[in-house]
mmCIF file of C-alpha atoms and ligand atoms in Angstrom:
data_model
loop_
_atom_site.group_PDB
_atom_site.id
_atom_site.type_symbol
_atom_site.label_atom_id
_atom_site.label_comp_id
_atom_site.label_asym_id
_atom_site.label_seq_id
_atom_site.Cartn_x
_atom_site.Cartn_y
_atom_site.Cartn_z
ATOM 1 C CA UNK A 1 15.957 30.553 7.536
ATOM 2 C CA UNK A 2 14.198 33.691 7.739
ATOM 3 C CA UNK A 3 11.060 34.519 4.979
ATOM 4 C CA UNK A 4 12.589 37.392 4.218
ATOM 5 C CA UNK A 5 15.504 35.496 2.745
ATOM 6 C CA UNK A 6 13.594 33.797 0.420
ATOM 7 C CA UNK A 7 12.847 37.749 -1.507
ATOM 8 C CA UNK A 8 15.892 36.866 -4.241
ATOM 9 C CA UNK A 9 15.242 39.940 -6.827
ATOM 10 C CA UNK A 10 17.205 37.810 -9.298
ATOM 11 C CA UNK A 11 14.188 35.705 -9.497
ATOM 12 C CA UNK A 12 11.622 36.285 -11.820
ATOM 13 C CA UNK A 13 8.230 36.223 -10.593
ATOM 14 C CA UNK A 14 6.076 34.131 -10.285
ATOM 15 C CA UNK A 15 8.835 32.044 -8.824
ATOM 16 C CA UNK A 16 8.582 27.825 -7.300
ATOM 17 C CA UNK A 17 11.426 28.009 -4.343
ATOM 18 C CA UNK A 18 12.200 25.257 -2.411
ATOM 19 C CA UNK A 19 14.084 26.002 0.873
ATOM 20 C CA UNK A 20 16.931 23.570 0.967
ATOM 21 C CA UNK A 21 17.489 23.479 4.550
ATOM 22 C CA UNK A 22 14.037 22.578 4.995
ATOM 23 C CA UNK A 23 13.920 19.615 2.365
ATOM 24 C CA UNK A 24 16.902 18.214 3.892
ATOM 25 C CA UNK A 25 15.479 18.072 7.488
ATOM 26 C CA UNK A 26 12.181 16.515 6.108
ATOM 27 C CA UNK A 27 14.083 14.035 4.108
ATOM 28 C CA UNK A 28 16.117 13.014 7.208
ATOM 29 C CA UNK A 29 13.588 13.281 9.799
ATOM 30 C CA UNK A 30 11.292 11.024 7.408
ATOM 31 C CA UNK A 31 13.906 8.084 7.094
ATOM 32 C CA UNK A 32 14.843 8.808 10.771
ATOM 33 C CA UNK A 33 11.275 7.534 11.697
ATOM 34 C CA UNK A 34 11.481 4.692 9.434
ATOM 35 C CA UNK A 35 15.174 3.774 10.615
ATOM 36 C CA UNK A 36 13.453 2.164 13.536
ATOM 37 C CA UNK A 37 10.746 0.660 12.123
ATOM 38 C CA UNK A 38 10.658 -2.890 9.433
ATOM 39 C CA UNK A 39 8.953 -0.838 7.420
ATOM 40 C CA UNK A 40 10.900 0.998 4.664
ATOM 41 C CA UNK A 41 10.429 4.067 3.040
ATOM 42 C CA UNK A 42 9.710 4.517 -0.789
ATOM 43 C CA UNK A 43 9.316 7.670 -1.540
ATOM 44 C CA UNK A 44 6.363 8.976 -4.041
ATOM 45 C CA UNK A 45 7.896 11.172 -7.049
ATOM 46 C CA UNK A 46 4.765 12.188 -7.987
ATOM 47 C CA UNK A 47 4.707 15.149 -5.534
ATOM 48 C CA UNK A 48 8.182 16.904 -6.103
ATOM 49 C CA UNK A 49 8.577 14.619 -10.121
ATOM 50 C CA UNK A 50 12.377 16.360 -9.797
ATOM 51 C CA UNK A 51 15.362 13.815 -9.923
ATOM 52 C CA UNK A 52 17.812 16.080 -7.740
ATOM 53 C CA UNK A 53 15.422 15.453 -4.664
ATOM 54 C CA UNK A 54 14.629 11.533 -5.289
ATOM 55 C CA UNK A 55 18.264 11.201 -5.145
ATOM 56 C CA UNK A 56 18.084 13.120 -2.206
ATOM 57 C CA UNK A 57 15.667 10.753 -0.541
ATOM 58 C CA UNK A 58 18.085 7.675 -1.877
ATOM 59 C CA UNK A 59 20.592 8.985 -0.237
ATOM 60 C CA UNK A 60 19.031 9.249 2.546
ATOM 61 C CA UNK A 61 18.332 5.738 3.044
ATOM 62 C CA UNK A 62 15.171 5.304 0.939
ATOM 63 C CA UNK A 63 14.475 1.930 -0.353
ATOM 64 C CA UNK A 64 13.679 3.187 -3.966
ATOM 65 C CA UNK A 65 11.663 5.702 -5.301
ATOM 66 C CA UNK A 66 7.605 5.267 -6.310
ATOM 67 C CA UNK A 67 5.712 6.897 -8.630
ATOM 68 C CA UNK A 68 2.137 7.358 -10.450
ATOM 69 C CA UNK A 69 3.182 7.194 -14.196
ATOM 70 C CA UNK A 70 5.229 5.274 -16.997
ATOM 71 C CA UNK A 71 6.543 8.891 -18.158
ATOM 72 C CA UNK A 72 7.340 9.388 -14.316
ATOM 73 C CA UNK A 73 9.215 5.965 -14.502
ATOM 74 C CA UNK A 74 10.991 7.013 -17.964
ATOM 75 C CA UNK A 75 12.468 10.306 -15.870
ATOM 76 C CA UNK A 76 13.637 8.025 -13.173
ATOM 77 C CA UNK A 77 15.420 5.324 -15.328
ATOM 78 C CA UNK A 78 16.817 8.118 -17.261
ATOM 79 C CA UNK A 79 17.841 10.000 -14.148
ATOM 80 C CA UNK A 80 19.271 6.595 -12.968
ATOM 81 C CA UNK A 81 16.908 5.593 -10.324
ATOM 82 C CA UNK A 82 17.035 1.264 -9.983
ATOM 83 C CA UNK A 83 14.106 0.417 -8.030
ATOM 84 C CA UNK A 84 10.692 1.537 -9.554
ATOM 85 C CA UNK A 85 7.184 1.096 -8.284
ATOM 86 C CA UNK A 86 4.862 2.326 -10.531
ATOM 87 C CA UNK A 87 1.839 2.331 -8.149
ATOM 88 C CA UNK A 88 -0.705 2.089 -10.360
ATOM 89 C CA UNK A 89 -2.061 -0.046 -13.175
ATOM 90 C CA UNK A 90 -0.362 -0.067 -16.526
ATOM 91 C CA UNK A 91 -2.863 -0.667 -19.189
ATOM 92 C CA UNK A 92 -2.545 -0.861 -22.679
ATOM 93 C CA UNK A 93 -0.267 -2.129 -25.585
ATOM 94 C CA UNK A 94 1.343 1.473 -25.639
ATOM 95 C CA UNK A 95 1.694 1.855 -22.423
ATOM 96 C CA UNK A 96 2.767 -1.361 -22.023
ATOM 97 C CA UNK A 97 5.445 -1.531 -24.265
ATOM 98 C CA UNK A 98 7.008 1.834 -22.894
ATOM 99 C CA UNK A 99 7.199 -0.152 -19.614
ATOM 100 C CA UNK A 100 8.574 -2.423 -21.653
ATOM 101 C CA UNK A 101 11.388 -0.350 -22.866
ATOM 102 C CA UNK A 102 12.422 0.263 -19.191
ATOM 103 C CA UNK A 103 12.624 -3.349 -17.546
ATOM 104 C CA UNK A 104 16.281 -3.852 -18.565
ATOM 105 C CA UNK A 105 17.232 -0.684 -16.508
ATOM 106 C CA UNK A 106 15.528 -1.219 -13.349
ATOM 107 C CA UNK A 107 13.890 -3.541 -11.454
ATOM 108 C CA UNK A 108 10.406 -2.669 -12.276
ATOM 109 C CA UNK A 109 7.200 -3.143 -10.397
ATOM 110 C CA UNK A 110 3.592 -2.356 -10.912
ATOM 111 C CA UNK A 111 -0.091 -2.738 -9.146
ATOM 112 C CA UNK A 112 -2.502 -4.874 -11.323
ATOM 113 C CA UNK A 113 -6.302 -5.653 -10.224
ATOM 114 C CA UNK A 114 -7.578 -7.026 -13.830
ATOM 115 C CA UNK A 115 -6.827 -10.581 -15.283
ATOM 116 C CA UNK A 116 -6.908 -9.459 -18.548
ATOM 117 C CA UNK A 117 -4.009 -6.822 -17.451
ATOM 118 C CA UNK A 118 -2.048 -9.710 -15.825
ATOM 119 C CA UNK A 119 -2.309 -11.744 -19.024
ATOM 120 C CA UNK A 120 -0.996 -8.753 -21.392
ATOM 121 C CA UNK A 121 1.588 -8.153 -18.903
ATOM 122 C CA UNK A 122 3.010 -11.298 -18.928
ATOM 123 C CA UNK A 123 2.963 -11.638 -22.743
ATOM 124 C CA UNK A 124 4.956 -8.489 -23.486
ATOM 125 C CA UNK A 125 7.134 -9.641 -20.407
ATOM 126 C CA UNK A 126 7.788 -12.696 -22.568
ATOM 127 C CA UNK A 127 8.356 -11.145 -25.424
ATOM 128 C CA UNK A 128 11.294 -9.369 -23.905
ATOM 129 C CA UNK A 129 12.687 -11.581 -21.778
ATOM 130 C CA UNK A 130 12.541 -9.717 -18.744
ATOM 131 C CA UNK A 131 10.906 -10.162 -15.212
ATOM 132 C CA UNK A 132 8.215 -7.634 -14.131
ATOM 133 C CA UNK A 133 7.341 -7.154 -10.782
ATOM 134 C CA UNK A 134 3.922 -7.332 -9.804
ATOM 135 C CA UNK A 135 1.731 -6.471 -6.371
ATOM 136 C CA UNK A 136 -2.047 -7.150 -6.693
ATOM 137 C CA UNK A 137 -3.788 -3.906 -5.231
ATOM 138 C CA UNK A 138 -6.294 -4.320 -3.113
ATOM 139 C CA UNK A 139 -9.236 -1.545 -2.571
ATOM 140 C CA UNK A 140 -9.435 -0.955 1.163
ATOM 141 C CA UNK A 141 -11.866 1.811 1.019
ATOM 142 C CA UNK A 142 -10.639 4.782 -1.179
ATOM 143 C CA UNK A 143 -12.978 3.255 -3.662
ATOM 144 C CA UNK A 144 -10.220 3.921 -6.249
ATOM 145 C CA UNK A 145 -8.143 1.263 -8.379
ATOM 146 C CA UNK A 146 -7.946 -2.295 -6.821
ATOM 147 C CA UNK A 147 -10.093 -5.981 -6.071
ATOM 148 C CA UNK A 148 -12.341 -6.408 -3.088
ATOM 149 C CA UNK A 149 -9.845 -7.932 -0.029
ATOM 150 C CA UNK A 150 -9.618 -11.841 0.576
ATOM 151 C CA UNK A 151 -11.018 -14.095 -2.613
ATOM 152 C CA UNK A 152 -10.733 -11.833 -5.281
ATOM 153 C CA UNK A 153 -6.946 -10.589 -4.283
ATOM 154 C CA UNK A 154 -6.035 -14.072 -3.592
ATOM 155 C CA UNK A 155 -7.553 -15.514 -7.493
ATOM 156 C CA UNK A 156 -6.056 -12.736 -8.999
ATOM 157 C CA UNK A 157 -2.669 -13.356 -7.094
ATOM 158 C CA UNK A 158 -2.494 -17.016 -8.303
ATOM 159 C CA UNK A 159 -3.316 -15.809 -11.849
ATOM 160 C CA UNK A 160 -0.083 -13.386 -11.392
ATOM 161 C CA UNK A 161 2.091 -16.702 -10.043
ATOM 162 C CA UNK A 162 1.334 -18.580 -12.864
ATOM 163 C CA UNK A 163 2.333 -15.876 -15.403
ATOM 164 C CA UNK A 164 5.684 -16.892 -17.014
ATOM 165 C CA UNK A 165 7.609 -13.594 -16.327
ATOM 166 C CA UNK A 166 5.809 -11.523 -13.586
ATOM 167 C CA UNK A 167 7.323 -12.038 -10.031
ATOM 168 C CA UNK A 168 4.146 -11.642 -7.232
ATOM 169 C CA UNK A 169 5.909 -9.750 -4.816
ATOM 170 C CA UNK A 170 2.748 -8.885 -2.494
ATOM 171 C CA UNK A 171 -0.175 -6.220 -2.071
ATOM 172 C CA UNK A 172 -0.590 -2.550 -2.571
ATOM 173 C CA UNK A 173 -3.985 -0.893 -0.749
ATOM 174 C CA UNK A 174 -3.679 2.879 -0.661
ATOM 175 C CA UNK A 175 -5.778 4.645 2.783
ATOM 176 C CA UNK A 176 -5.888 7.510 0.215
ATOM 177 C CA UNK A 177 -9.503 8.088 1.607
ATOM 178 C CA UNK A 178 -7.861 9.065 5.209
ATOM 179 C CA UNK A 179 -4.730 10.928 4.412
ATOM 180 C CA UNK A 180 -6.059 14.366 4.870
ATOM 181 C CA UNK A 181 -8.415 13.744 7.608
ATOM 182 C CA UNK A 182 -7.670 15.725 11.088
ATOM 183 C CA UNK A 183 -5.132 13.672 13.212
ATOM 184 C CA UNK A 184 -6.712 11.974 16.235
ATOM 185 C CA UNK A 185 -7.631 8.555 17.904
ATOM 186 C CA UNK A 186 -10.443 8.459 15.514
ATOM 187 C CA UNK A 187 -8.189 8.801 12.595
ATOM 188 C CA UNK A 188 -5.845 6.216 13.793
ATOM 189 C CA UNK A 189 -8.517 3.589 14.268
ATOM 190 C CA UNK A 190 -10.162 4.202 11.108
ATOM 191 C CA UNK A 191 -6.306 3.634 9.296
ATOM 192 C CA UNK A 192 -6.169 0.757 11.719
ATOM 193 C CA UNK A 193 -9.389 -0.824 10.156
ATOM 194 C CA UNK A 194 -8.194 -0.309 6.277
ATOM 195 C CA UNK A 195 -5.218 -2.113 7.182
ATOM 196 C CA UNK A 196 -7.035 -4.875 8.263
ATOM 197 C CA UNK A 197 -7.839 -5.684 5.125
ATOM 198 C CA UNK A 198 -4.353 -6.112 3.984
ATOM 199 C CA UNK A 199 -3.474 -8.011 7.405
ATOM 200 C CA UNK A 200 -6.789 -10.197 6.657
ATOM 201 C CA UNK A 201 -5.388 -10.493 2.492
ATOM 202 C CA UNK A 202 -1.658 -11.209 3.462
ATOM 203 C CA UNK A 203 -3.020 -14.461 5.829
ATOM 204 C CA UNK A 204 -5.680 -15.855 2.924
ATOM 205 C CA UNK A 205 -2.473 -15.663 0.726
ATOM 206 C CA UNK A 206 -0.595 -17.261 3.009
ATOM 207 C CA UNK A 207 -3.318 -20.287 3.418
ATOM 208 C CA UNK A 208 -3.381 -20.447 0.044
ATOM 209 C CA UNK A 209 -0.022 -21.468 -0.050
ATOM 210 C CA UNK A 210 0.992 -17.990 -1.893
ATOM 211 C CA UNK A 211 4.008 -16.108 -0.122
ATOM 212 C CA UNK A 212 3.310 -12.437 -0.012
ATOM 213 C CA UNK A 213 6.903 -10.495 0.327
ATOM 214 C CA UNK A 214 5.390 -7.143 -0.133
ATOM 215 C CA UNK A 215 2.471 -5.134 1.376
ATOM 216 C CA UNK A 216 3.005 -1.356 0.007
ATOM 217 C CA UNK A 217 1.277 2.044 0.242
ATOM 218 C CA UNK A 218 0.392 4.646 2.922
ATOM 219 C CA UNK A 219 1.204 8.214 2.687
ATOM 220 C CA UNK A 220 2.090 11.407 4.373
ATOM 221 C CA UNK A 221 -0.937 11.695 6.287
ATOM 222 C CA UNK A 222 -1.237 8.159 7.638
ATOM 223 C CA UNK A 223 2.622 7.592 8.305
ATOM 224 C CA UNK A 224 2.528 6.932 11.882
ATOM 225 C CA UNK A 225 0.070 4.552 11.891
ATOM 226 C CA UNK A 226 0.941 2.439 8.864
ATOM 227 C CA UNK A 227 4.180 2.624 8.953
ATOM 228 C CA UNK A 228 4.405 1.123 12.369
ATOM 229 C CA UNK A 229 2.157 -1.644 11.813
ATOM 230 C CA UNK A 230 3.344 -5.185 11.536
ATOM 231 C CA UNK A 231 2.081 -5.735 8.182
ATOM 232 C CA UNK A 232 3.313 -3.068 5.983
ATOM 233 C CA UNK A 233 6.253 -3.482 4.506
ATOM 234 C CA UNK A 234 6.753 -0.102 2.570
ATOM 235 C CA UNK A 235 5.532 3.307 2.410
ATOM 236 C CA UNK A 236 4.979 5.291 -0.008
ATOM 237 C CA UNK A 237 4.678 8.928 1.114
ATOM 238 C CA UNK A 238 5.346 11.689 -1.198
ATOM 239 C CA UNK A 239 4.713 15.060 0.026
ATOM 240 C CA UNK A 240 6.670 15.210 3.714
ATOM 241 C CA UNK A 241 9.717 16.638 1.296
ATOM 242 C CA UNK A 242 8.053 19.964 0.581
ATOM 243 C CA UNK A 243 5.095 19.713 2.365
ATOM 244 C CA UNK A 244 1.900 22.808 1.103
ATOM 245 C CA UNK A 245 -0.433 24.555 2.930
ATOM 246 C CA UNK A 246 -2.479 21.128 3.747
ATOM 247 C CA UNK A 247 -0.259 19.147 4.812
ATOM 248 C CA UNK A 248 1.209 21.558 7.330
ATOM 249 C CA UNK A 249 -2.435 21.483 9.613
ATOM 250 C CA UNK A 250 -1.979 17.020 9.593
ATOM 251 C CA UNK A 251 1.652 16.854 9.782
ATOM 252 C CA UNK A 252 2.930 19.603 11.155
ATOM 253 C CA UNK A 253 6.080 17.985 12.332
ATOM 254 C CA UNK A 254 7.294 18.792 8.819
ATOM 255 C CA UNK A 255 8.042 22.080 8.130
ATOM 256 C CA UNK A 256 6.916 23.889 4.991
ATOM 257 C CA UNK A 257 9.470 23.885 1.929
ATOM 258 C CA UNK A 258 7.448 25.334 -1.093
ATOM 259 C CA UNK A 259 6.782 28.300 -1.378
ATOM 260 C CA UNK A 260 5.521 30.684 -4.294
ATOM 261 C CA UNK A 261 7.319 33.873 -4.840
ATOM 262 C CA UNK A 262 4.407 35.957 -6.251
ATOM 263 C CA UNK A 263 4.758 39.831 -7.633
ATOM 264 C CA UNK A 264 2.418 42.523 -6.582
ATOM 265 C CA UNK A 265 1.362 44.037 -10.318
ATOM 266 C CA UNK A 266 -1.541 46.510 -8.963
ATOM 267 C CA UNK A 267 -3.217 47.967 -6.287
ATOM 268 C CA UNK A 268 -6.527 48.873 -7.722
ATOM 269 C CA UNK A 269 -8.230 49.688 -5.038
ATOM 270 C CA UNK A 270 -8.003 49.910 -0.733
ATOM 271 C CA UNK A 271 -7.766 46.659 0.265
ATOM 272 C CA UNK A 272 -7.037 44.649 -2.551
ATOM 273 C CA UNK A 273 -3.748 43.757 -4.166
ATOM 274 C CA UNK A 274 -3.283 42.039 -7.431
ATOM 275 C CA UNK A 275 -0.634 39.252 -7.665
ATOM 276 C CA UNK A 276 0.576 37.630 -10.812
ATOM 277 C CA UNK A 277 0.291 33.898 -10.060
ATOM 278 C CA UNK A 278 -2.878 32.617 -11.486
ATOM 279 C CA UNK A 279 -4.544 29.306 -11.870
ATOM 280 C CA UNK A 280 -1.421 28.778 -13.949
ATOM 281 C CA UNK A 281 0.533 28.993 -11.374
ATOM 282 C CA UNK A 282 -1.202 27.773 -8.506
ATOM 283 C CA UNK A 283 -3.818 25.105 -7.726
ATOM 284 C CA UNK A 284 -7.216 25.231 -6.083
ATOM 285 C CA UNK A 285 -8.320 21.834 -5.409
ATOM 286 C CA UNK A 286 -7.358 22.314 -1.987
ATOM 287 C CA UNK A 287 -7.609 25.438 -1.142
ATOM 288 C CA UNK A 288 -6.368 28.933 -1.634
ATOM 289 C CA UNK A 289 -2.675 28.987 -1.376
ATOM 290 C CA UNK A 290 -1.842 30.522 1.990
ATOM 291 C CA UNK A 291 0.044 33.783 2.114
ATOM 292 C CA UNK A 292 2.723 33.276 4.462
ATOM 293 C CA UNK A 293 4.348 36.682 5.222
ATOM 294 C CA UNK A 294 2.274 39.822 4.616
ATOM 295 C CA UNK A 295 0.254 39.418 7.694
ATOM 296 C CA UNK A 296 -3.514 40.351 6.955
ATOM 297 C CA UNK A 297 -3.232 39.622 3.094
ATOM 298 C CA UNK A 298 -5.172 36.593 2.252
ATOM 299 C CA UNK A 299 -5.839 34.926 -0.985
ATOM 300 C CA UNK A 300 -9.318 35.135 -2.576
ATOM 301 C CA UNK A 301 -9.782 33.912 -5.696
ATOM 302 C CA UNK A 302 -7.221 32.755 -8.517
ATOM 303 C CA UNK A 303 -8.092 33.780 -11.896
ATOM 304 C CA UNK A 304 -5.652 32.678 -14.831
ATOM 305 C CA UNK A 305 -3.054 35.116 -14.312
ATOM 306 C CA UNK A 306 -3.778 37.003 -11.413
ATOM 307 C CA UNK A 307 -4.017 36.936 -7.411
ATOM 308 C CA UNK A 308 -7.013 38.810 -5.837
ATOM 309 C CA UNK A 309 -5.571 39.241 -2.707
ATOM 310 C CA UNK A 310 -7.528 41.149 0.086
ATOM 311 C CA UNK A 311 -5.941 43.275 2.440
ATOM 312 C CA UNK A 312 -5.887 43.991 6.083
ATOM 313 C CA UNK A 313 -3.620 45.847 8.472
ATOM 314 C CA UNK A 314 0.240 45.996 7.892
ATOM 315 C CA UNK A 315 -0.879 44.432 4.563
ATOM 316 C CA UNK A 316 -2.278 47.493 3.110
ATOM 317 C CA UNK A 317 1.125 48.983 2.275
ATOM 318 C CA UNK A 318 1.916 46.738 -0.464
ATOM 319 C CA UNK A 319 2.390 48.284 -3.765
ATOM 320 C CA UNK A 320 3.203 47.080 -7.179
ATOM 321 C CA UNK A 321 6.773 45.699 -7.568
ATOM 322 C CA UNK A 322 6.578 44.161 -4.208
ATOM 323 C CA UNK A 323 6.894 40.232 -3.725
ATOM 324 C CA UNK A 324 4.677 37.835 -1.442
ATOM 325 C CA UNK A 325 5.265 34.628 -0.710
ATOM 326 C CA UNK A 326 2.647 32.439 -0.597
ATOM 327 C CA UNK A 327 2.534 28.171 0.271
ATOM 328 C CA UNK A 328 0.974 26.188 -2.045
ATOM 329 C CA UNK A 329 -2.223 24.498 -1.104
ATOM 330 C CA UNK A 330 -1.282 21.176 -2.737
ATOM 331 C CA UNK A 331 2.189 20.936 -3.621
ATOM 332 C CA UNK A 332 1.962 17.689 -5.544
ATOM 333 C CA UNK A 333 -0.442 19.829 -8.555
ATOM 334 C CA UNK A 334 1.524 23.014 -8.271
ATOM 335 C CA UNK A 335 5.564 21.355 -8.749
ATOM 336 C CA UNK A 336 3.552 20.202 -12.563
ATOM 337 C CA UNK A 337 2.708 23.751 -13.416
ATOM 338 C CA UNK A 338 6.876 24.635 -13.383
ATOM 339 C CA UNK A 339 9.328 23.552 -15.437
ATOM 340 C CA UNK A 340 11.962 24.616 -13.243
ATOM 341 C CA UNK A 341 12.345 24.898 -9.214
ATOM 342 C CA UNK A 342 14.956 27.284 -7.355
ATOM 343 C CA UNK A 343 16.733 25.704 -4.665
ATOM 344 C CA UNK A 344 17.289 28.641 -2.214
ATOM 345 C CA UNK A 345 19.806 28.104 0.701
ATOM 346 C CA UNK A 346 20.557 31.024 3.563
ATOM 347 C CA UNK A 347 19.246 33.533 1.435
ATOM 348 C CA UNK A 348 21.381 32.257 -1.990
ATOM 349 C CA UNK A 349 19.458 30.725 -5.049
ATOM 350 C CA UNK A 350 21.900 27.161 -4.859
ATOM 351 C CA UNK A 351 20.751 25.359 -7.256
ATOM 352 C CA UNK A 352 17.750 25.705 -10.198
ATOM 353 C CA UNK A 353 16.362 22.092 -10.797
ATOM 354 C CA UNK A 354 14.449 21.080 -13.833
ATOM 355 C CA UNK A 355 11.007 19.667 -12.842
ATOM 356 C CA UNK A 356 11.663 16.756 -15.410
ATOM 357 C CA UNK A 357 8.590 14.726 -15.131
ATOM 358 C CA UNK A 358 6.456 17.983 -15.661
ATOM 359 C CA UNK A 359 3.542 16.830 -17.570
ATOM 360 C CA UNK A 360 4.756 13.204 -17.320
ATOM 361 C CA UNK A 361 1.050 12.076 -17.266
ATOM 362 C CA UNK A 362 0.920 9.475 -19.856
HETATM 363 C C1 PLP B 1 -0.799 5.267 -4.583
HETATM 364 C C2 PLP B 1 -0.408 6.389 -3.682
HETATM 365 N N1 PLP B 1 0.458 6.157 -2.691
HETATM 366 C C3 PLP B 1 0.832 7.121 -1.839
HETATM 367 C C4 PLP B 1 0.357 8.410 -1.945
HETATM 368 C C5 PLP B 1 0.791 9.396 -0.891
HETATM 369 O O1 PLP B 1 1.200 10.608 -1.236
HETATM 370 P P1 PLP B 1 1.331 11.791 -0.164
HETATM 371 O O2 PLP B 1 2.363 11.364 0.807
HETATM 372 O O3 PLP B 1 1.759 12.928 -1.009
HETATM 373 O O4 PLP B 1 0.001 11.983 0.466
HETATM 374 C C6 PLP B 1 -0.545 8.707 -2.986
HETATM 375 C C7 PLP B 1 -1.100 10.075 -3.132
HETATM 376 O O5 PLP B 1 -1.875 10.422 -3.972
HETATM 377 C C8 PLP B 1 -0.940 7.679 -3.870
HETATM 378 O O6 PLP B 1 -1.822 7.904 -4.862
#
């Protein structure tokens, strides 16, 4: 679909459009890779947190849906999701007990690298008569969540066994470190090595007499490489759907489906155009959003409502009451500034879907 077809004047600005076509071929080209590989795919919701597309990405063939959050797990149950991974810990009595709330809806699993964690776990699992699913995460270099590889995953795993109500289903270790590094040799061997410690992990189980089922994580930027290697078991990749301006320089075999319709409100000056997507709208940590089709405009700076745009060239003739559209520079940040996303198909806004884990972050 052409740019152009994305300029809807029924849409308000500034506008979150997804372009349908786009998602879909993602979604399918994504579970096309896996489709040949033991691997499967679970899908992160913590980049789109819209139901519409993880039922999208079920449809497809994906083995359940993951996600960062209990309140991203309460959107999925309610949405009707079955298969959770919450790939994180869950700590805390209130936390704990929301999780708690969910277990008879779905099977529910969760990452745990703390004994005293396990322990509470179990209890409130107990209490409720329901089975929790557990994989011990592992830190394989993000420096993040997670216990050291070998001994410490292996104690903790036995602790998890030997809880009345928690299933050990296997590992998680997230390459998070690596996902945004330039693709390469270099960057394939140094994904190679992480995984090693999960390969290394999975066999110390195994000696132990411990079965390990599971070995989960991995993400867009690493999905070559660990999802074709013999010890991973799932992957949980997130931002392929919609891709942003990041993602499209390491995985540019996905094509960009996000997009942020932004209106020209001034012109103050040669050279410089004023949008009206701010820091509210759009998110830094990345980058500046990249405008994608008002060749020589660039973004600057954000402020909170505005877009200093500078010009060059064809650029230039923008004037106030125009639209840009611009690609996110981290799509996972900028879907939880929306409440809503438009669905735009052949130059028709299909469908408007509520973002309904906006916010979700408790
Ligand atoms: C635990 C975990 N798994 C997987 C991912 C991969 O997400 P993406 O595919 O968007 O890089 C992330 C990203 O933050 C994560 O935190």
């Amino acid at each position: 679909m052409s740019r152009r077809a994305l300029f809807l004047p029924e849409l308000d600005t500034p506008a979150l459009v997804i372009d349908l076509d786009v998602l879909d071929r993602n979604i399918r080209a994504m579970q096309a890779f896996f489709s040949a590989k033991p691997a499967r795919l679970r899908p992160h919701f913590k980049t789109h947190r819209c139901p519409p597309i993880a039922h999208k990405q079920l449809a497809a063939g994906a083995t359940g849906i993951t996600c960062a959050t209990v309140g991203e797990a309460e959107v999925l149950v309610q949405a009707g999701v079955k298969d959770i991974l919450i790939a994180n810990e869950v700590v805390g009595e209130t936390k704990i007990s929301r999780l708690m709330g969910l277990i008879r809806h779905a099977a529910l699993t969760v990452a745990v690298d703390d004994p005293a964690n396990v322990r509470d776990l179990s209890a409130a699992a107990v209490a409720v008569r329901g089975k929790l699913g557990v994989l011990v995460e592992v830190d394989i270099g993000m420096g993040r969540c997670g216990v050291r590889p070998g001994r410490p995953a292996v104690d903790l795993a036995r602790l998890v066994q030997k809880s009345k109500n928690l299933d050990f289903r296997g590992l998680q270790g997230y390459e998070g470190h690596l996902v945004s590094k330039e693709p390469g040799p270099s960057k394939d061997a140094l994904v190679r090595d992480a995984l090693s410690h999960l390969r290394a992990t999975k066999r110390a189980l195994e000696s132990a007499g411990i079965p390990c089922r599971e070995v989960s994580g991995g993400g867009t930027g690493t999905y070559k490489v660990t999802g074709a290697h013999p010890v991973m078991t799932e992957i949980q990749a997130g931002s392929y759907a919609t891709m942003d301006a990041t993602y499209a320089r390491i995985t540019p075999e996905f094509a960009t489906a996000l997009f942020c319709i932004v209106g020209i409100v001034s012109r103050p000056k040669k050279g410089v155009a004023i949008g009206n997507a701010g820091l509210k709208s759009l998110t830094t940590e990345f980058g500046m959003p990249q405008v994608a089709d008002a060749p020589g405009a660039v973004v600057e700076r954000l402020a909170e409502e505005h877009t200093i745009i500078k010009l060059r060239g064809a650029s230039e003739k923008l004037r106030p009451g125009d639209r840009i559209l611009v690609v996110p520079s981290h799509g996972c940040t900028t879907f939880n500034l929306y409440t809503c996303v438009y669905g735009i198909r052949r130059g028709r806004v299909e469908c408007s879907w509520q973002i309904a884990a906006r916010g979700k972050s408790q």
